[in-house]
mmCIF file of C-alpha atoms in Angstrom:
data_model
loop_
_atom_site.group_PDB
_atom_site.id
_atom_site.type_symbol
_atom_site.label_atom_id
_atom_site.label_comp_id
_atom_site.label_asym_id
_atom_site.label_seq_id
_atom_site.Cartn_x
_atom_site.Cartn_y
_atom_site.Cartn_z
ATOM 1 C CA MET M 337 0.000 0.000 0.000
ATOM 2 C CA LEU M 338 2.800 2.451 0.867
ATOM 3 C CA LYS M 339 4.373 1.700 -2.500
ATOM 4 C CA ALA M 340 1.104 2.621 -4.243
ATOM 5 C CA ILE M 341 0.895 5.880 -2.286
ATOM 6 C CA GLY M 342 4.480 6.734 -3.214
ATOM 7 C CA GLN M 343 3.818 6.024 -6.880
ATOM 8 C CA THR M 344 0.764 8.286 -6.770
ATOM 9 C CA LEU M 345 2.698 11.123 -5.148
ATOM 10 C CA PHE M 346 5.494 10.900 -7.701
ATOM 11 C CA SER M 347 3.409 9.902 -10.720
ATOM 12 C CA SER M 348 4.164 13.063 -12.666
ATOM 13 C CA GLY M 349 6.442 10.971 -14.865
ATOM 14 C CA LEU M 350 9.346 13.329 -14.175
ATOM 15 C CA GLN M 351 12.585 12.199 -12.559
ATOM 16 C CA HIS M 352 13.176 13.497 -9.067
ATOM 17 C CA PRO M 353 16.128 13.332 -6.662
ATOM 18 C CA LYS M 354 16.374 10.205 -4.554
ATOM 19 C CA PHE M 355 15.771 10.479 -0.850
ATOM 20 C CA THR M 356 15.238 8.284 2.160
ATOM 21 C CA ALA M 357 12.108 9.015 4.181
ATOM 22 C CA GLN M 358 12.587 8.732 7.918
ATOM 23 C CA GLN M 359 10.071 8.141 10.653
ATOM 24 C CA SER M 360 8.841 11.461 12.005
ATOM 25 C CA LYS M 361 7.009 12.465 15.153
ATOM 26 C CA GLY M 362 4.642 14.770 13.331
ATOM 27 C CA GLU M 363 1.751 13.822 11.088
ATOM 28 C CA ASP M 364 1.906 17.194 9.333
ATOM 29 C CA TYR M 365 5.466 16.929 8.020
ATOM 30 C CA GLU M 366 7.956 14.391 6.740
ATOM 31 C CA VAL M 367 11.674 13.940 7.399
ATOM 32 C CA ARG M 368 13.759 13.179 4.293
ATOM 33 C CA THR M 369 17.443 12.681 3.667
ATOM 34 C CA TYR M 370 18.332 13.665 0.115
ATOM 35 C CA HIS M 371 21.381 11.993 -1.383
ATOM 36 C CA THR M 372 24.260 13.960 -2.930
ATOM 37 C CA THR M 373 23.173 15.109 -6.406
ATOM 38 C CA ASN M 374 23.877 17.671 -9.112
ATOM 39 C CA TRP M 375 21.430 20.471 -9.864
ATOM 40 C CA VAL M 376 21.521 23.267 -12.427
ATOM 41 C CA SER M 377 20.982 26.558 -10.624
ATOM 42 C CA THR M 378 20.812 30.317 -10.951
ATOM 43 C CA ALA M 379 21.040 32.900 -8.184
ATOM 44 C CA MET M 380 19.632 36.405 -7.837
ATOM 45 C CA THR M 381 18.395 38.959 -5.344
ATOM 46 C CA ASP M 382 14.914 40.454 -5.394
ATOM 47 C CA MET M 383 12.346 42.031 -3.119
ATOM 48 C CA GLU M 384 9.789 39.299 -3.879
ATOM 49 C CA GLN M 385 9.777 35.513 -4.309
ATOM 50 C CA ASP M 386 7.465 35.123 -7.273
ATOM 51 C CA PRO M 387 9.348 37.375 -9.758
ATOM 52 C CA ALA M 388 12.654 35.782 -8.698
ATOM 53 C CA LEU M 389 11.256 32.288 -9.229
ATOM 54 C CA SER M 390 9.937 33.285 -12.661
ATOM 55 C CA THR M 391 13.284 34.796 -13.724
ATOM 56 C CA GLY M 392 15.175 31.759 -12.463
ATOM 57 C CA PHE M 393 12.824 29.312 -14.146
ATOM 58 C CA LYS M 394 13.243 31.052 -17.512
ATOM 59 C CA ARG M 395 17.057 30.938 -17.271
ATOM 60 C CA LEU M 396 17.062 27.258 -16.361
ATOM 61 C CA PHE M 397 14.489 26.369 -19.010
ATOM 62 C CA LYS M 398 16.852 27.769 -21.657
ATOM 63 C CA TYR M 399 19.587 25.489 -20.258
ATOM 64 C CA ILE M 400 17.434 22.349 -20.580
ATOM 65 C CA GLN M 401 16.359 23.428 -24.075
ATOM 66 C CA GLY M 402 19.988 23.272 -25.244
ATOM 67 C CA ASN M 403 21.654 26.464 -23.989
ATOM 68 C CA ASN M 404 24.613 24.397 -22.743
ATOM 69 C CA ASP M 405 28.047 23.365 -24.039
ATOM 70 C CA LYS M 406 26.728 20.107 -25.522
ATOM 71 C CA LYS M 407 23.760 21.888 -27.131
ATOM 72 C CA CYS M 408 21.635 18.997 -25.926
ATOM 73 C CA LYS M 409 18.137 19.016 -24.544
ATOM 74 C CA VAL M 410 17.898 17.867 -20.942
ATOM 75 C CA GLU M 411 14.694 16.294 -19.624
ATOM 76 C CA MET M 412 12.573 18.381 -17.268
ATOM 77 C CA THR M 413 12.604 17.067 -13.699
ATOM 78 C CA ALA M 414 10.815 17.793 -10.451
ATOM 79 C CA PRO M 415 10.819 19.581 -8.192
ATOM 80 C CA VAL M 416 11.765 23.085 -9.203
ATOM 81 C CA SER M 417 13.371 24.190 -5.959
ATOM 82 C CA CYS M 418 14.057 27.678 -4.728
ATOM 83 C CA GLN M 419 16.435 28.268 -1.835
ATOM 84 C CA ILE M 420 15.450 31.462 -0.045
ATOM 85 C CA GLU M 421 17.756 33.427 2.239
ATOM 86 C CA PRO M 422 15.509 36.159 3.662
ATOM 87 C CA GLY M 423 16.800 39.720 3.740
ATOM 88 C CA ALA M 424 17.457 41.599 6.981
ATOM 89 C CA GLY M 425 14.003 43.185 7.025
ATOM 90 C CA PRO M 426 10.720 43.624 5.169
ATOM 91 C CA ALA M 427 12.089 46.288 2.788
ATOM 92 C CA CYS M 428 15.319 44.381 2.040
ATOM 93 C CA GLU M 429 16.189 42.160 -0.884
ATOM 94 C CA SER M 430 16.342 38.417 -0.292
ATOM 95 C CA SER M 431 18.690 35.974 -2.019
ATOM 96 C CA PHE M 432 17.149 33.268 -4.200
ATOM 97 C CA THR M 433 18.701 30.223 -5.841
ATOM 98 C CA VAL M 434 16.343 28.503 -8.275
ATOM 99 C CA SER M 435 17.314 24.958 -9.263
ATOM 100 C CA PHE M 436 16.337 22.029 -11.477
ATOM 101 C CA TYR M 437 17.476 18.531 -10.532
ATOM 102 C CA ILE M 438 19.738 17.118 -13.261
ATOM 103 C CA PRO M 439 18.360 13.798 -14.578
ATOM 104 C CA GLU M 440 20.203 10.534 -13.878
ATOM 105 C CA GLU M 441 21.616 10.221 -17.404
ATOM 106 C CA HIS M 442 23.493 13.520 -16.919
ATOM 107 C CA GLN M 443 24.365 13.291 -13.198
ATOM 108 C CA ALA M 444 27.953 12.097 -13.728
ATOM 109 C CA ASP M 445 28.770 14.646 -16.440
ATOM 110 C CA PRO M 446 26.180 17.446 -16.649
ATOM 111 C CA PRO M 447 26.279 19.719 -19.701
ATOM 112 C CA LYS M 448 28.013 22.974 -18.762
ATOM 113 C CA PRO M 449 25.818 26.080 -18.896
ATOM 114 C CA THR M 450 26.721 28.712 -21.494
ATOM 115 C CA ASP M 451 24.792 31.448 -19.647
ATOM 116 C CA PRO M 452 27.161 33.017 -17.072
ATOM 117 C CA ASP M 453 24.222 33.352 -14.635
ATOM 118 C CA VAL M 454 23.625 29.586 -14.615
ATOM 119 C CA PHE M 455 25.846 27.068 -12.807
ATOM 120 C CA ILE M 456 26.049 23.410 -11.801
ATOM 121 C CA GLU M 457 25.543 22.945 -8.067
ATOM 122 C CA ASN M 458 26.642 19.788 -6.260
ATOM 123 C CA ARG M 459 24.268 19.463 -3.318
ATOM 124 C CA LYS M 460 25.686 17.363 -0.519
ATOM 125 C CA GLU M 461 23.518 14.916 1.413
ATOM 126 C CA VAL M 462 21.066 16.845 3.551
ATOM 127 C CA THR M 463 18.190 16.037 5.898
ATOM 128 C CA VAL M 464 15.148 18.277 5.626
ATOM 129 C CA PHE M 465 11.754 18.637 7.257
ATOM 130 C CA VAL M 466 9.072 18.802 4.555
ATOM 131 C CA ARG M 467 5.523 20.152 4.651
ATOM 132 C CA THR M 468 3.389 19.382 1.585
ATOM 133 C CA TYR M 469 0.464 21.512 0.440
ATOM 134 C CA GLY M 470 -1.756 21.898 -2.616
ATOM 135 C CA GLY M 471 -3.047 24.638 -4.863
ATOM 136 C CA PHE M 472 -1.153 27.181 -6.914
ATOM 137 C CA ALA M 473 1.839 28.225 -4.815
ATOM 138 C CA ASN M 474 2.807 31.855 -4.386
ATOM 139 C CA SER M 475 4.860 33.775 -1.847
ATOM 140 C CA GLU M 476 1.880 34.157 0.512
ATOM 141 C CA SER M 477 0.954 30.458 0.553
ATOM 142 C CA CYS M 478 4.621 29.503 0.877
ATOM 143 C CA HIS M 479 5.047 31.816 3.865
ATOM 144 C CA ALA M 480 1.872 30.520 5.543
ATOM 145 C CA GLU M 481 2.956 26.884 5.091
ATOM 146 C CA LEU M 482 6.472 27.680 6.303
ATOM 147 C CA LEU M 483 5.033 29.142 9.514
ATOM 148 C CA LYS M 484 2.920 25.991 10.002
ATOM 149 C CA LEU M 485 6.015 23.825 9.528
ATOM 150 C CA ILE M 486 7.989 25.896 12.046
ATOM 151 C CA GLU M 487 5.132 25.632 14.559
ATOM 152 C CA SER M 488 4.964 21.835 14.126
ATOM 153 C CA LEU M 489 8.723 21.404 14.506
ATOM 154 C CA LYS M 490 8.798 23.530 17.655
ATOM 155 C CA ARG M 491 5.835 21.577 19.047
ATOM 156 C CA ASP M 492 7.769 18.327 18.503
ATOM 157 C CA GLY M 493 11.079 19.667 19.850
ATOM 158 C CA MET M 494 12.867 19.259 16.516
ATOM 159 C CA LYS M 495 16.038 21.246 15.828
ATOM 160 C CA PHE M 496 16.153 23.058 12.498
ATOM 161 C CA LYS M 497 17.798 25.970 10.735
ATOM 162 C CA GLU M 498 15.380 28.849 10.158
ATOM 163 C CA ALA M 499 17.335 30.036 7.119
ATOM 164 C CA PRO M 500 17.769 29.342 4.372
ATOM 165 C CA PHE M 501 14.508 27.576 3.607
ATOM 166 C CA TYR M 502 13.328 25.960 0.392
ATOM 167 C CA ARG M 503 10.191 26.173 -1.690
ATOM 168 C CA ALA M 504 9.586 23.239 -4.064
ATOM 169 C CA GLY M 505 7.025 22.858 -6.839
ATOM 170 C CA TYR M 506 6.252 19.640 -8.681
ATOM 171 C CA ASP M 507 3.628 20.558 -11.259
ATOM 172 C CA SER M 508 3.304 22.267 -14.614
ATOM 173 C CA PRO M 509 1.335 25.531 -14.518
ATOM 174 C CA PHE M 510 -1.186 23.747 -16.769
ATOM 175 C CA LYS M 511 -2.084 21.206 -14.082
ATOM 176 C CA LEU M 512 -5.196 22.577 -12.413
ATOM 177 C CA THR M 513 -6.016 20.049 -9.674
ATOM 178 C CA ASN M 514 -4.163 17.872 -7.165
ATOM 179 C CA ARG M 515 -1.147 20.146 -7.241
ATOM 180 C CA ARG M 516 1.866 19.448 -5.032
ATOM 181 C CA ASN M 517 4.066 22.056 -3.393
ATOM 182 C CA GLU M 518 6.438 21.821 -0.455
ATOM 183 C CA VAL M 519 8.422 23.923 1.974
ATOM 184 C CA TRP M 520 11.662 22.504 3.393
ATOM 185 C CA LEU M 521 13.696 23.407 6.454
ATOM 186 C CA ILE M 522 17.151 21.928 6.990
ATOM 187 C CA LYS M 523 17.557 19.724 10.053
ATOM 188 C CA ASP M 524 20.102 21.144 12.494
ATOM 189 C CA GLU M 525 22.510 18.256 13.052
ATOM 190 C CA GLU M 526 24.496 20.017 15.799
#
């Protein structure tokens, strides 16, 4: 039964990074350890999440469409992740790193980006707390779900890093129902 549930959750047909799910205290979040993997990424600063995510997505989409040293198309994967390092205050720019997971066939030798604003990022193994939610994600829904995740982790006495945090989206903008979005906080291993 768990296998069927997992297949339903990841039935988008897109490759995604491998992780190990751990037992968690909370029913409203999951604990995952993601294995070391390569991602194609782009970084920027902005006052708002949604425009930064849009800019980053467009840069990375060009990469997977062949804007790379091998001029090869790279399969789309899920999730589109966005690492967010909040600014010092409400009127300050935040730092954003938007990333696509590089599919298995390119993990060992990813095509090199030709856009100077795009780079290959080797993400080391990391354990994250994950809260999943539906609908069309935006900065407001992401923030609300992040606060719920923080509240749950504090309730359960879990240690986590408040920044940076991640926003992850799994669906095409053309998918109207049963959408899947996540917020991630890194487990504090100290």
